[in-house]
CSV table of C-alpha atoms in Angstrom, one decimal:
chain,number,residue,atom,x,y,z
A,1,MET,CA,-25.0,-0.9,-1.2
A,2,TYR,CA,-23.4,-3.2,1.4
A,3,VAL,CA,-21.2,-6.0,0.2
A,4,ASP,CA,-21.8,-8.8,2.8
A,5,LYS,CA,-18.7,-9.5,4.9
A,6,THR,CA,-20.7,-10.8,7.9
A,7,GLN,CA,-19.6,-14.4,7.4
A,8,HIS,CA,-16.0,-13.2,8.2
A,9,LEU,CA,-17.2,-11.3,11.2
A,10,TYR,CA,-19.2,-14.3,12.5
A,11,GLU,CA,-16.1,-16.5,12.2
A,12,LEU,CA,-14.1,-13.9,14.1
A,13,VAL,CA,-16.5,-13.6,17.0
A,14,LYS,CA,-17.1,-17.4,17.1
A,15,THR,CA,-13.5,-18.5,17.2
A,16,GLY,CA,-11.6,-15.9,19.2
A,17,LYS,CA,-11.7,-12.9,21.6
A,18,THR,CA,-8.9,-10.4,20.8
A,19,TYR,CA,-7.8,-9.6,17.3
A,20,PHE,CA,-5.5,-7.3,15.3
A,21,LEU,CA,-6.0,-6.4,11.6
A,22,SER,CA,-3.7,-4.3,9.4
A,23,ARG,CA,-4.9,-3.0,6.1
A,24,PRO,CA,-4.0,0.1,4.0
A,25,ARG,CA,-5.9,3.3,4.3
A,26,ARG,CA,-9.4,3.5,2.7
A,27,PHE,CA,-9.8,-0.2,2.5
A,28,GLY,CA,-13.0,-0.6,4.6
A,29,LYS,CA,-11.5,-1.1,8.1
A,30,SER,CA,-13.8,1.6,9.6
A,31,LEU,CA,-16.9,0.0,8.0
A,32,LEU,CA,-15.8,-3.3,9.3
A,33,VAL,CA,-15.6,-1.9,12.8
A,34,SER,CA,-18.9,-0.1,12.7
A,35,THR,CA,-20.6,-3.3,11.4
A,36,LEU,CA,-19.3,-5.2,14.3
A,37,LYS,CA,-20.6,-2.5,16.6
A,38,GLU,CA,-24.1,-2.9,15.2
A,39,ILE,CA,-23.9,-6.7,15.5
A,40,PHE,CA,-23.0,-6.6,19.2
A,41,GLN,CA,-25.6,-4.0,20.0
A,42,GLY,CA,-28.2,-6.3,18.5
A,43,ASN,CA,-29.5,-4.2,15.7
A,44,LYS,CA,-31.1,-7.1,13.9
A,45,LYS,CA,-33.0,-5.2,11.3
A,46,LEU,CA,-29.8,-3.9,9.7
A,47,PHE,CA,-28.7,-7.5,8.8
A,48,LYS,CA,-31.8,-8.9,7.0
A,49,ASP,CA,-30.8,-11.1,4.1
A,50,LEU,CA,-27.1,-11.1,5.2
A,51,TYR,CA,-25.2,-14.2,6.2
A,52,ILE,CA,-25.2,-13.6,9.9
A,53,TYR,CA,-29.0,-12.8,10.2
A,54,ASP,CA,-30.2,-16.3,11.2
A,55,LYS,CA,-27.0,-17.3,13.1
A,56,TRP,CA,-26.6,-14.6,15.7
A,57,ASP,CA,-28.4,-14.4,19.0
A,58,TRP,CA,-30.1,-11.0,18.6
A,59,THR,CA,-31.7,-11.1,22.0
A,60,LYS,CA,-28.4,-10.1,23.6
A,61,SER,CA,-27.0,-6.6,23.5
A,62,TYR,CA,-23.5,-5.8,24.6
A,63,PRO,CA,-22.1,-2.5,25.7
A,64,VAL,CA,-19.5,-1.3,23.0
A,65,ILE,CA,-16.6,1.1,23.5
A,66,HIS,CA,-15.8,2.3,19.9
A,67,LEU,CA,-12.6,4.4,19.7
A,68,ASP,CA,-11.6,6.0,16.4
A,69,LEU,CA,-8.2,7.5,16.9
A,70,GLY,CA,-8.4,9.1,13.5
A,71,GLU,CA,-10.9,11.5,15.0
A,72,ILE,CA,-9.0,12.8,18.0
A,73,ASN,CA,-6.3,15.5,18.4
A,74,HIS,CA,-2.9,13.9,18.4
A,75,GLU,CA,-0.5,16.7,17.5
A,76,ASN,CA,1.5,16.0,20.7
A,77,PRO,CA,1.2,13.7,23.7
A,78,ASP,CA,-0.6,16.3,25.9
A,79,ASN,CA,-3.3,16.8,23.3
A,80,LEU,CA,-3.6,13.1,22.8
A,81,GLU,CA,-4.2,12.5,26.5
A,82,VAL,CA,-6.8,15.3,26.7
A,83,SER,CA,-8.5,14.0,23.6
A,84,LEU,CA,-8.7,10.4,24.9
A,85,ASP,CA,-10.0,11.6,28.2
A,86,PHE,CA,-12.8,13.6,26.4
A,87,TYR,CA,-13.6,10.7,24.1
A,88,LEU,CA,-14.1,8.4,27.0
A,89,ASP,CA,-16.4,10.9,28.7
A,90,MET,CA,-18.5,11.0,25.5
A,91,VAL,CA,-18.8,7.2,25.4
A,92,ALA,CA,-19.7,7.1,29.1
A,93,GLU,CA,-22.4,9.8,28.5
A,94,GLU,CA,-24.0,7.7,25.8
A,95,TYR,CA,-24.5,5.0,28.4
A,96,SER,CA,-25.5,7.4,31.2
A,97,ILE,CA,-22.4,6.7,33.2
A,98,THR,CA,-20.2,9.3,35.0
A,99,LEU,CA,-16.5,8.8,35.2
A,100,LYS,CA,-14.4,10.1,38.1
A,101,ALA,CA,-10.9,8.8,37.4
A,102,PRO,CA,-8.2,11.4,37.1
A,103,ASN,CA,-6.6,10.4,33.8
A,104,GLU,CA,-7.4,8.7,30.5
A,105,SER,CA,-6.0,5.3,31.4
A,106,MET,CA,-7.8,5.0,34.7
A,107,LYS,CA,-11.0,6.3,33.0
A,108,PHE,CA,-10.7,3.6,30.4
A,109,ALA,CA,-10.6,0.9,33.1
A,110,GLU,CA,-13.4,2.6,35.1
A,111,LEU,CA,-15.6,2.7,32.0
A,112,ILE,CA,-15.0,-1.0,31.2
A,113,LYS,CA,-15.9,-2.1,34.7
A,114,LYS,CA,-19.0,0.2,35.1
A,115,LEU,CA,-20.4,-0.9,31.7
A,116,HIS,CA,-20.0,-4.6,32.7
A,117,LYS,CA,-21.7,-4.0,35.9
A,118,SER,CA,-24.5,-1.8,34.5
A,119,PHE,CA,-25.5,-4.1,31.6
A,120,ASN,CA,-24.5,-7.4,33.2
A,121,GLN,CA,-22.8,-8.2,29.9
A,122,LYS,CA,-19.1,-8.2,29.1
A,123,VAL,CA,-17.8,-5.2,27.1
A,124,VAL,CA,-16.8,-5.1,23.5
A,125,VAL,CA,-13.9,-2.8,22.6
A,126,LEU,CA,-13.3,-1.7,19.0
A,127,ILE,CA,-10.3,0.5,18.2
A,128,ASP,CA,-10.0,1.9,14.7
A,129,GLU,CA,-6.9,3.6,13.3
A,130,HIS,CA,-4.9,2.7,16.4
A,131,ASP,CA,-1.6,4.0,14.8
A,132,LYS,CA,-2.8,7.4,13.5
A,133,PRO,CA,-1.2,9.4,16.4
A,134,MET,CA,2.2,7.9,15.4
A,135,ILE,CA,1.8,7.8,11.6
A,136,ASP,CA,0.7,11.4,11.3
A,137,ASN,CA,3.8,12.5,13.3
A,138,MET,CA,6.5,10.5,11.5
A,139,ASP,CA,8.1,13.8,10.5
A,140,ASP,CA,8.8,14.4,14.2
A,141,LEU,CA,9.9,11.2,15.7
A,142,LYS,CA,10.0,12.6,19.3
A,143,ILE,CA,6.3,13.3,19.2
A,144,ALA,CA,5.5,10.0,17.4
A,145,ASP,CA,7.4,8.1,20.1
A,146,ALA,CA,5.8,10.1,22.9
A,147,ASN,CA,2.4,9.4,21.5
A,148,ARG,CA,3.3,5.7,21.3
A,149,LYS,CA,4.1,5.6,25.0
A,150,VAL,CA,0.8,7.3,25.9
A,151,LEU,CA,-1.1,4.7,23.9
A,152,ARG,CA,0.9,1.8,25.3
A,153,SER,CA,-0.1,2.8,28.8
A,154,PHE,CA,-3.7,3.3,27.6
A,155,TYR,CA,-4.0,-0.1,26.0
A,156,GLU,CA,-2.4,-2.0,28.9
A,157,ILE,CA,-5.7,-1.4,30.7
A,158,LEU,CA,-7.2,-4.1,28.4
A,159,LYS,CA,-5.0,-6.8,29.9
A,160,SER,CA,-5.8,-6.0,33.5
A,161,ASN,CA,-9.5,-5.9,32.6
A,162,ASP,CA,-9.7,-9.1,30.5
A,163,GLU,CA,-12.3,-10.6,32.8
A,164,HIS,CA,-14.7,-7.8,31.8
A,165,LEU,CA,-14.2,-8.1,28.0
A,166,ARG,CA,-16.3,-10.0,25.5
A,167,PHE,CA,-14.4,-9.1,22.3
A,168,VAL,CA,-11.6,-6.8,21.2
A,169,LEU,CA,-10.7,-5.8,17.6
A,170,ILE,CA,-7.8,-3.3,16.9
A,171,THR,CA,-7.3,-2.1,13.3
A,172,GLY,CA,-4.7,0.2,11.6
A,173,VAL,CA,-2.3,0.6,8.8
A,174,SER,CA,1.0,-0.3,10.5
A,175,LYS,CA,2.0,-3.2,12.6
A,176,PHE,CA,3.4,-1.2,15.6
A,177,ALA,CA,0.8,-3.3,17.3
A,178,ILE,CA,2.3,-6.6,18.0
A,179,THR,CA,5.8,-5.2,18.9
A,180,SER,CA,5.8,-1.9,20.6
A,181,ILE,CA,2.3,-1.0,21.7
A,182,PHE,CA,0.3,-4.1,22.5
A,183,SER,CA,3.0,-6.2,24.1
A,184,GLY,CA,1.1,-5.8,27.4
A,185,LEU,CA,-2.1,-7.1,25.9
A,186,ASN,CA,-3.2,-10.8,26.1
A,187,ASN,CA,-1.7,-12.0,22.8
A,188,PRO,CA,-4.1,-10.5,20.2
A,189,ILE,CA,-4.5,-12.8,17.2
A,190,ASP,CA,-3.0,-11.1,14.2
A,191,ILE,CA,-5.3,-11.9,11.2
A,192,THR,CA,-3.5,-9.6,8.7
A,193,LEU,CA,-2.0,-12.6,6.8
A,194,ASP,CA,-4.5,-15.2,7.8
A,195,PRO,CA,-5.9,-16.8,4.6
A,196,SER,CA,-9.3,-17.3,6.3
A,197,PHE,CA,-9.7,-13.5,6.5
A,198,SER,CA,-7.8,-12.4,3.4
A,199,ASN,CA,-11.0,-11.1,1.8
A,200,ILE,CA,-12.4,-9.4,5.0
A,201,CYS,CA,-11.8,-6.0,3.4
A,202,GLY,CA,-12.0,-5.2,-0.3
A,203,TYR,CA,-14.1,-6.6,-3.1
A,204,THR,CA,-13.5,-10.1,-4.6
A,205,HIS,CA,-14.2,-10.7,-8.3
A,206,THR,CA,-17.3,-12.5,-7.3
A,207,ASP,CA,-18.4,-9.5,-5.2
A,208,LEU,CA,-17.9,-7.2,-8.1
A,209,GLU,CA,-20.1,-9.1,-10.5
A,210,ASP,CA,-22.7,-10.0,-7.9
A,211,TYR,CA,-23.2,-6.5,-6.5
A,212,PHE,CA,-22.1,-4.2,-9.3
A,213,LYS,CA,-23.2,-5.8,-12.5
A,214,GLU,CA,-25.6,-2.9,-13.4
A,215,TYR,CA,-22.7,-0.4,-12.8
A,216,ILE,CA,-20.3,-2.4,-14.9
A,217,GLU,CA,-22.7,-2.4,-17.7
A,218,LYS,CA,-23.2,1.4,-17.5
A,219,LEU,CA,-19.4,1.9,-17.4
A,220,ALA,CA,-19.0,-0.4,-20.4
A,221,ARG,CA,-21.4,1.8,-22.4
A,222,ASN,CA,-19.6,4.9,-21.3
A,223,GLU,CA,-16.2,3.4,-22.3
A,224,SER,CA,-17.6,2.0,-25.6
A,225,LEU,CA,-16.4,-1.5,-24.5
A,226,ASP,CA,-18.2,-4.8,-24.0
A,227,TYR,CA,-18.8,-6.3,-20.6
A,228,ALA,CA,-15.7,-8.6,-20.6
A,229,GLU,CA,-13.4,-5.8,-21.8
A,230,THR,CA,-14.7,-3.5,-19.1
A,231,LEU,CA,-14.0,-6.1,-16.4
A,232,ASP,CA,-10.5,-6.6,-17.7
A,233,LYS,CA,-9.9,-2.9,-17.5
A,234,ILE,CA,-11.2,-2.7,-13.9
A,235,ASN,CA,-8.9,-5.6,-13.1
A,236,TYR,CA,-5.9,-3.9,-14.6
A,237,TRP,CA,-6.6,-0.6,-12.7
A,238,TYR,CA,-7.8,-1.7,-9.3
A,239,ASP,CA,-7.5,-5.5,-8.6
A,240,GLY,CA,-4.5,-7.4,-7.4
A,241,TYR,CA,-4.3,-6.8,-3.6
A,242,SER,CA,-3.7,-10.0,-1.7
A,243,TRP,CA,-2.6,-10.9,1.8
A,244,ASP,CA,-2.2,-14.7,1.2
A,245,GLY,CA,-0.9,-14.8,-2.4
A,246,GLU,CA,-4.1,-16.5,-3.6
A,247,ASN,CA,-7.2,-14.5,-2.9
A,248,ARG,CA,-7.2,-11.1,-4.6
A,249,VAL,CA,-9.4,-8.1,-4.0
A,250,TYR,CA,-10.2,-4.8,-5.6
A,251,ASN,CA,-9.6,-1.5,-3.8
A,252,PRO,CA,-13.1,-0.6,-2.6
A,253,TYR,CA,-12.5,3.2,-2.5
A,254,SER,CA,-11.3,3.4,-6.1
A,255,THR,CA,-13.9,0.9,-7.4
A,256,LEU,CA,-16.8,2.8,-5.9
A,257,LEU,CA,-15.6,6.2,-7.2
A,258,LEU,CA,-15.1,4.6,-10.7
A,259,PHE,CA,-18.7,3.5,-10.7
A,260,LYS,CA,-19.9,6.9,-9.5
A,261,ILE,CA,-17.8,9.1,-11.8
A,262,LYS,CA,-17.5,6.6,-14.7
A,263,GLU,CA,-13.9,7.5,-15.4
A,264,PHE,CA,-10.7,5.5,-14.7
A,265,SER,CA,-8.4,7.5,-12.5
A,266,ASN,CA,-6.0,7.3,-9.5
A,267,TYR,CA,-8.6,7.9,-6.8
A,268,TRP,CA,-7.0,6.0,-4.0
A,269,PHE,CA,-3.5,7.6,-4.3
A,270,GLU,CA,-5.0,11.1,-4.7
A,271,SER,CA,-7.0,10.7,-1.5
A,272,GLY,CA,-3.8,11.0,0.6
A,273,THR,CA,-0.2,12.0,0.0
A,274,PRO,CA,2.2,9.3,1.4
A,275,THR,CA,4.7,11.8,2.6
A,276,VAL,CA,6.6,9.4,4.9
A,277,LEU,CA,6.8,6.8,2.0
A,278,ILE,CA,8.1,9.3,-0.6
A,279,GLU,CA,10.6,10.8,1.8
A,280,SER,CA,11.9,7.3,2.8
A,281,LEU,CA,12.3,6.3,-0.9
A,282,LYS,CA,14.2,9.5,-1.6
A,283,LYS,CA,16.4,9.1,1.5
A,284,LYS,CA,17.4,5.5,0.7
A,285,ASN,CA,17.7,6.0,-3.1
A,286,ASN,CA,16.5,2.4,-3.5
A,287,LEU,CA,13.5,2.1,-5.8
A,288,LYS,CA,14.0,-1.5,-6.8
A,289,PRO,CA,11.0,-2.8,-4.9
A,290,ILE,CA,8.8,-0.7,-7.2
A,291,PHE,CA,10.2,-2.2,-10.4
A,292,GLU,CA,10.7,-5.9,-9.6
A,293,PRO,CA,9.2,-8.5,-7.3
A,294,ILE,CA,11.0,-8.9,-4.0
A,295,ARG,CA,11.2,-11.8,-1.6
A,296,ALA,CA,10.2,-11.4,2.1
A,297,ILE,CA,9.6,-13.5,5.2
A,298,LYS,CA,6.8,-13.0,7.7
A,299,SER,CA,9.1,-11.1,10.2
A,300,ASP,CA,9.7,-8.5,7.5
A,301,PHE,CA,6.1,-7.4,7.7
A,302,ASN,CA,6.2,-6.8,11.4
A,303,SER,CA,9.1,-4.4,11.3
A,304,PHE,CA,8.1,-0.8,11.9
A,305,ASP,CA,10.8,0.9,13.9
A,306,PHE,CA,10.5,4.7,14.2
A,307,ASN,CA,14.2,5.3,13.8
A,308,SER,CA,14.9,2.7,11.1
A,309,ILE,CA,12.0,2.2,8.8
A,310,LYS,CA,12.5,-0.8,6.4
A,311,ILE,CA,11.2,0.4,3.1
A,312,ASN,CA,9.8,-3.0,2.0
A,313,ALA,CA,7.7,-3.2,5.2
A,314,LEU,CA,6.5,0.4,4.8
A,315,LEU,CA,5.5,-0.2,1.1
A,316,PHE,CA,3.6,-3.4,2.0
A,317,GLN,CA,1.8,-2.0,5.0
A,318,THR,CA,0.7,1.1,3.2
A,319,GLY,CA,-0.6,-0.8,0.2
A,320,TYR,CA,2.0,0.0,-2.4
A,321,LEU,CA,3.2,-3.6,-2.5
A,322,THR,CA,1.1,-6.8,-2.1
A,323,ILE,CA,1.7,-10.5,-1.8
A,324,THR,CA,1.7,-12.2,-5.2
A,325,GLU,CA,2.9,-15.6,-4.1
A,326,LYS,CA,3.3,-17.6,-0.8
A,327,LYS,CA,5.4,-20.8,-0.6
A,328,SER,CA,7.3,-22.9,1.8
A,329,VAL,CA,11.1,-23.1,1.2
A,330,ASN,CA,13.0,-25.4,3.5
A,331,GLY,CA,10.5,-25.0,6.2
A,332,THR,CA,10.3,-21.2,6.0
A,333,ILE,CA,7.3,-19.4,4.5
A,334,GLU,CA,8.4,-17.0,1.8
A,335,TYR,CA,6.4,-14.3,0.2
A,336,MET,CA,6.9,-12.5,-3.2
A,337,LEU,CA,5.9,-8.9,-3.1
A,338,ASP,CA,5.0,-6.7,-6.1
A,339,VAL,CA,3.0,-3.6,-7.0
A,340,PRO,CA,-0.7,-4.6,-7.1
A,341,ASN,CA,-2.1,-2.8,-10.1
A,342,HIS,CA,-1.9,0.0,-12.6
A,343,GLU,CA,-3.4,2.7,-10.3
A,344,VAL,CA,-0.6,2.2,-7.7
A,345,GLN,CA,2.2,1.8,-10.3
A,346,GLU,CA,1.3,5.0,-12.3
A,347,SER,CA,0.5,7.1,-9.2
A,348,LEU,CA,3.8,6.2,-7.5
A,349,MET,CA,5.8,6.9,-10.6
A,350,ASN,CA,4.2,10.4,-11.0
A,351,GLU,CA,4.7,11.1,-7.3
A,352,LEU,CA,8.3,10.0,-7.3
A,353,LEU,CA,9.4,11.9,-10.4
A,354,THR,CA,7.7,15.0,-9.1
A,355,ALA,CA,9.3,14.6,-5.7
A,356,PHE,CA,12.8,14.1,-7.3
A,357,THR,CA,12.6,16.7,-10.0
A,358,ASP,CA,9.8,19.3,-9.3
A,359,LEU,CA,8.7,19.1,-12.9
A,360,SER,CA,5.1,20.1,-13.5
A,361,GLY,CA,2.5,17.9,-15.4
A,362,GLY,CA,2.7,20.1,-18.5
A,363,GLU,CA,6.5,19.9,-18.6
A,364,LEU,CA,6.3,16.2,-18.3
A,365,LEU,CA,3.9,16.0,-21.2
A,366,ASP,CA,6.3,18.0,-23.4
A,367,LEU,CA,9.2,15.8,-22.4
A,368,ARG,CA,7.2,12.7,-23.1
A,369,ASN,CA,6.7,13.7,-26.7
A,370,GLU,CA,10.4,14.5,-27.1
A,371,ILE,CA,11.6,11.2,-25.6
A,372,TYR,CA,9.3,9.2,-27.9
A,373,LYS,CA,10.6,11.0,-30.9
A,374,HIS,CA,14.3,10.6,-30.0
A,375,ILE,CA,14.0,6.9,-29.1
A,376,LEU,CA,12.1,6.1,-32.4
A,377,ASN,CA,14.7,8.0,-34.4
A,378,LYS,CA,17.6,6.5,-32.4
A,379,ASP,CA,18.7,10.1,-31.8
A,380,SER,CA,21.5,9.8,-29.1
A,381,HIS,CA,22.0,13.6,-28.9
A,382,GLY,CA,18.3,14.3,-28.6
A,383,LEU,CA,17.7,11.7,-25.9
A,384,THR,CA,20.8,13.0,-24.0
A,385,ASP,CA,19.3,16.5,-24.0
A,386,VAL,CA,16.0,15.3,-22.6
A,387,LEU,CA,17.6,13.2,-19.9
A,388,GLU,CA,19.8,16.0,-18.9
A,389,GLU,CA,16.8,18.3,-18.6
A,390,ILE,CA,15.1,15.8,-16.3
A,391,TYR,CA,18.2,14.8,-14.2
A,392,ASN,CA,19.3,18.4,-13.8
A,393,GLN,CA,16.1,19.1,-12.0
A,394,ILE,CA,17.1,16.8,-9.2
A,395,PRO,CA,18.5,18.7,-6.2
A,396,TYR,CA,22.2,18.0,-5.6
A,397,LEU,CA,21.6,16.7,-2.1
A,398,LEU,CA,19.2,14.1,-3.4
A,399,LYS,CA,21.4,12.7,-6.1
A,400,GLY,CA,22.6,9.2,-5.5
A,401,ASP,CA,26.2,8.2,-5.6
A,402,ASN,CA,25.6,4.8,-7.2
A,403,GLU,CA,24.5,3.2,-10.4
A,404,GLY,CA,21.2,2.0,-8.9
A,405,PHE,CA,20.0,5.6,-8.3
A,406,TYR,CA,20.3,6.5,-12.0
A,407,HIS,CA,18.9,3.2,-13.0
A,408,SER,CA,15.8,3.8,-10.9
A,409,ILE,CA,15.2,7.3,-12.2
A,410,PHE,CA,15.5,6.1,-15.8
A,411,LEU,CA,12.9,3.4,-15.2
A,412,ILE,CA,10.5,6.0,-13.6
A,413,ILE,CA,10.9,8.2,-16.6
A,414,LEU,CA,10.0,5.4,-18.9
A,415,TYR,CA,6.9,4.4,-16.9
A,416,LEU,CA,5.7,8.0,-16.9
A,417,PHE,CA,6.1,8.2,-20.7
A,418,GLY,CA,3.9,5.2,-21.3
A,419,ILE,CA,6.8,2.8,-21.7
A,420,GLU,CA,6.6,-0.2,-19.4
A,421,PRO,CA,10.2,-1.4,-18.9
A,422,GLN,CA,11.4,-4.6,-17.2
A,423,GLY,CA,14.2,-4.0,-14.8
A,424,GLU,CA,17.0,-6.4,-14.0
A,425,VAL,CA,16.0,-8.9,-16.7
A,426,GLN,CA,17.7,-12.3,-16.1
A,427,THR,CA,19.5,-14.1,-18.8
A,428,PHE,CA,21.6,-17.3,-18.8
A,429,THR,CA,24.8,-15.1,-18.5
A,430,GLY,CA,23.7,-12.2,-16.3
A,431,ARG,CA,21.1,-9.5,-15.7
A,432,ILE,CA,20.2,-6.8,-18.3
A,433,ASP,CA,19.6,-3.4,-16.5
A,434,ALA,CA,16.4,-2.7,-18.5
A,435,VAL,CA,14.5,-3.9,-21.5
A,436,PHE,CA,11.6,-1.9,-23.0
A,437,LYS,CA,9.7,-1.8,-26.2
A,438,ILE,CA,8.8,0.8,-28.8
A,439,LYS,CA,6.4,-0.4,-31.4
A,440,ASP,CA,7.1,-4.0,-30.4
A,441,GLN,CA,10.9,-3.6,-30.9
A,442,PRO,CA,12.9,-4.5,-27.8
A,443,ILE,CA,15.5,-2.0,-26.6
A,444,ILE,CA,18.2,-3.6,-24.5
A,445,THR,CA,19.6,-1.0,-22.1
A,446,GLU,CA,22.8,-1.1,-20.0
A,447,ILE,CA,23.5,1.7,-17.5
A,448,LYS,CA,26.9,2.7,-16.1
A,449,TYR,CA,28.0,5.2,-13.5
A,450,SER,CA,31.3,6.4,-12.3
A,451,LYS,CA,32.7,9.5,-10.5
A,452,GLU,CA,36.0,9.5,-12.4
A,453,LYS,CA,35.7,7.7,-15.8
A,454,SER,CA,34.8,9.5,-19.0
A,455,LEU,CA,31.4,9.1,-20.7
A,456,ASP,CA,33.1,7.4,-23.7
A,457,LEU,CA,34.7,4.8,-21.5
A,458,LEU,CA,31.5,4.1,-19.7
A,459,LEU,CA,29.5,3.8,-22.9
A,460,ASN,CA,32.0,1.3,-24.4
A,461,LYS,CA,32.0,-0.7,-21.1
A,462,ALA,CA,28.2,-0.9,-21.4
A,463,PHE,CA,28.3,-2.2,-25.0
A,464,ASN,CA,31.1,-4.6,-24.2
A,465,GLN,CA,29.0,-6.1,-21.4
A,466,ILE,CA,26.1,-6.6,-23.8
A,467,GLU,CA,28.4,-8.3,-26.2
A,468,ASP,CA,30.4,-10.4,-23.7
A,469,ARG,CA,27.3,-11.7,-22.0
A,470,LYS,CA,25.4,-12.1,-25.2
A,471,TYR,CA,22.3,-10.3,-23.9
A,472,TYR,CA,21.1,-10.1,-27.5
A,473,ASN,CA,20.5,-13.9,-27.7
A,474,LYS,CA,17.3,-13.7,-25.7
A,475,TYR,CA,15.9,-11.2,-28.2
A,476,LYS,CA,17.8,-12.1,-31.4
A,477,SER,CA,14.7,-13.0,-33.4
A,478,LYS,CA,13.0,-9.6,-32.6
A,479,ASN,CA,15.7,-7.3,-34.1
A,480,PRO,CA,16.6,-5.5,-30.9
A,481,ILE,CA,18.1,-2.0,-30.5
A,482,TYR,CA,20.9,-1.6,-28.0
A,483,LEU,CA,21.1,1.5,-25.8
A,484,ALA,CA,24.0,2.4,-23.5
A,485,LEU,CA,23.5,5.1,-20.9
A,486,ALA,CA,26.4,6.6,-19.0
A,487,PHE,CA,26.3,8.9,-15.9
A,488,THR,CA,29.0,10.8,-14.0
A,489,ASN,CA,28.4,13.3,-11.2
A,490,LYS,CA,28.0,16.1,-13.8
A,491,ASP,CA,27.3,14.6,-17.3
A,492,ILE,CA,25.1,12.2,-19.1
A,493,GLY,CA,25.8,10.3,-22.3
A,494,CYS,CA,23.8,7.8,-24.4
A,495,GLU,CA,24.4,5.9,-27.6
A,496,PHE,CA,22.3,3.6,-29.8
A,497,ARG,CA,23.5,0.5,-31.7
A,498,GLU,CA,21.4,-1.6,-34.0
A,499,ASN,CA,23.4,-4.8,-34.3
A,500,TYR,CA,26.2,-7.0,-32.9
């Protein structure tokens, strides 16, 4: 099964020469690169019935240098240099060319020139996973930065050999590209946020029904749902990724595994542990981007500094946030970012609570049953006991020294227990810390933290805030329950009220 993306590729090749594309892992970048390789090498038979078939000049065949940096050894800069050197020798051997240059950068230049001369056609360079040697070493910034310097020198060869190049595409997860690695290159066109190419990777809703209708019908029978209900469930789990705020795509990796296994699960998240992401979230103790939409401008997406990683840029580039809206405000393009779908939301919640508390899946299940019972019964002492058990699992060094930290952990707990809270709910008079529902009854929650004040004072302060700001007005007709949570460095307290 090949979902036809050749119209996008045709537009790329027709309108420009050097491009950069960032997409999350397992989103089809490698397939995109290999498809381009087959087009440039003139393998016409592979493209029968596809968009590009009757539009491309198949009589021409171009030499292609295809480098996948995910395949090479990059544990340190020495290994990276040796691996690049070996990789170039293998490409040269495919074209019956012998390279004599003494290092990988000079060999790259030599290979480009000799291919142009041998084939009398300019060379195509396709670089996949350009950032893998840095990303995989983010736990050792000295090695990551040393690898970056090796690659910068390597890629500078492209600029000095521009006259020999027909087309260049560079893909990866991060956007080190434009800033710190490819600054020596001739202005690659970054199509990451270009609306014309927003669907270049991933499946659109139309793709899903055009190519996978038979599989959707099989899944519907397996789930005992009708066709429309099954589509809605697939949307909920895997749709929602967007790079322009309008066009949305499904995660291809998870969607394919769904149709193969016929079971909804967190396939994409389980395919790789986002260690850098989780460690950054723990270090910064700021989980708000996961719970509420955040505003960004274009420059925020380009930020990827080894020594000062901006968490919003990291979340977006790795696929845990996506663009839900794009608009112009006083001449500046603004983007709203949010979690794309249920798979990402649930997986991230599980990973974060496990990272913060070290609780096992079985322990979490037991605690889930307990917390439901205590909230339904408005049992303050019981809920306090469960929260203490969870919060006491958090290592001392990771504990935050602010209200936001405890707020975030409480929201994670609710998500994992099947309760979808709204964080920082705006009212006319202020913001409610959290609102969640049990059996359609809203529970208005205010959270307070202090090093010195007593739990009783904090609980009273929380209830006074609810009353003073009249948070109950927004939910008055729905008979809300009011929950105050109080945290000190050592203790937890909670209390329910039913009316004001």
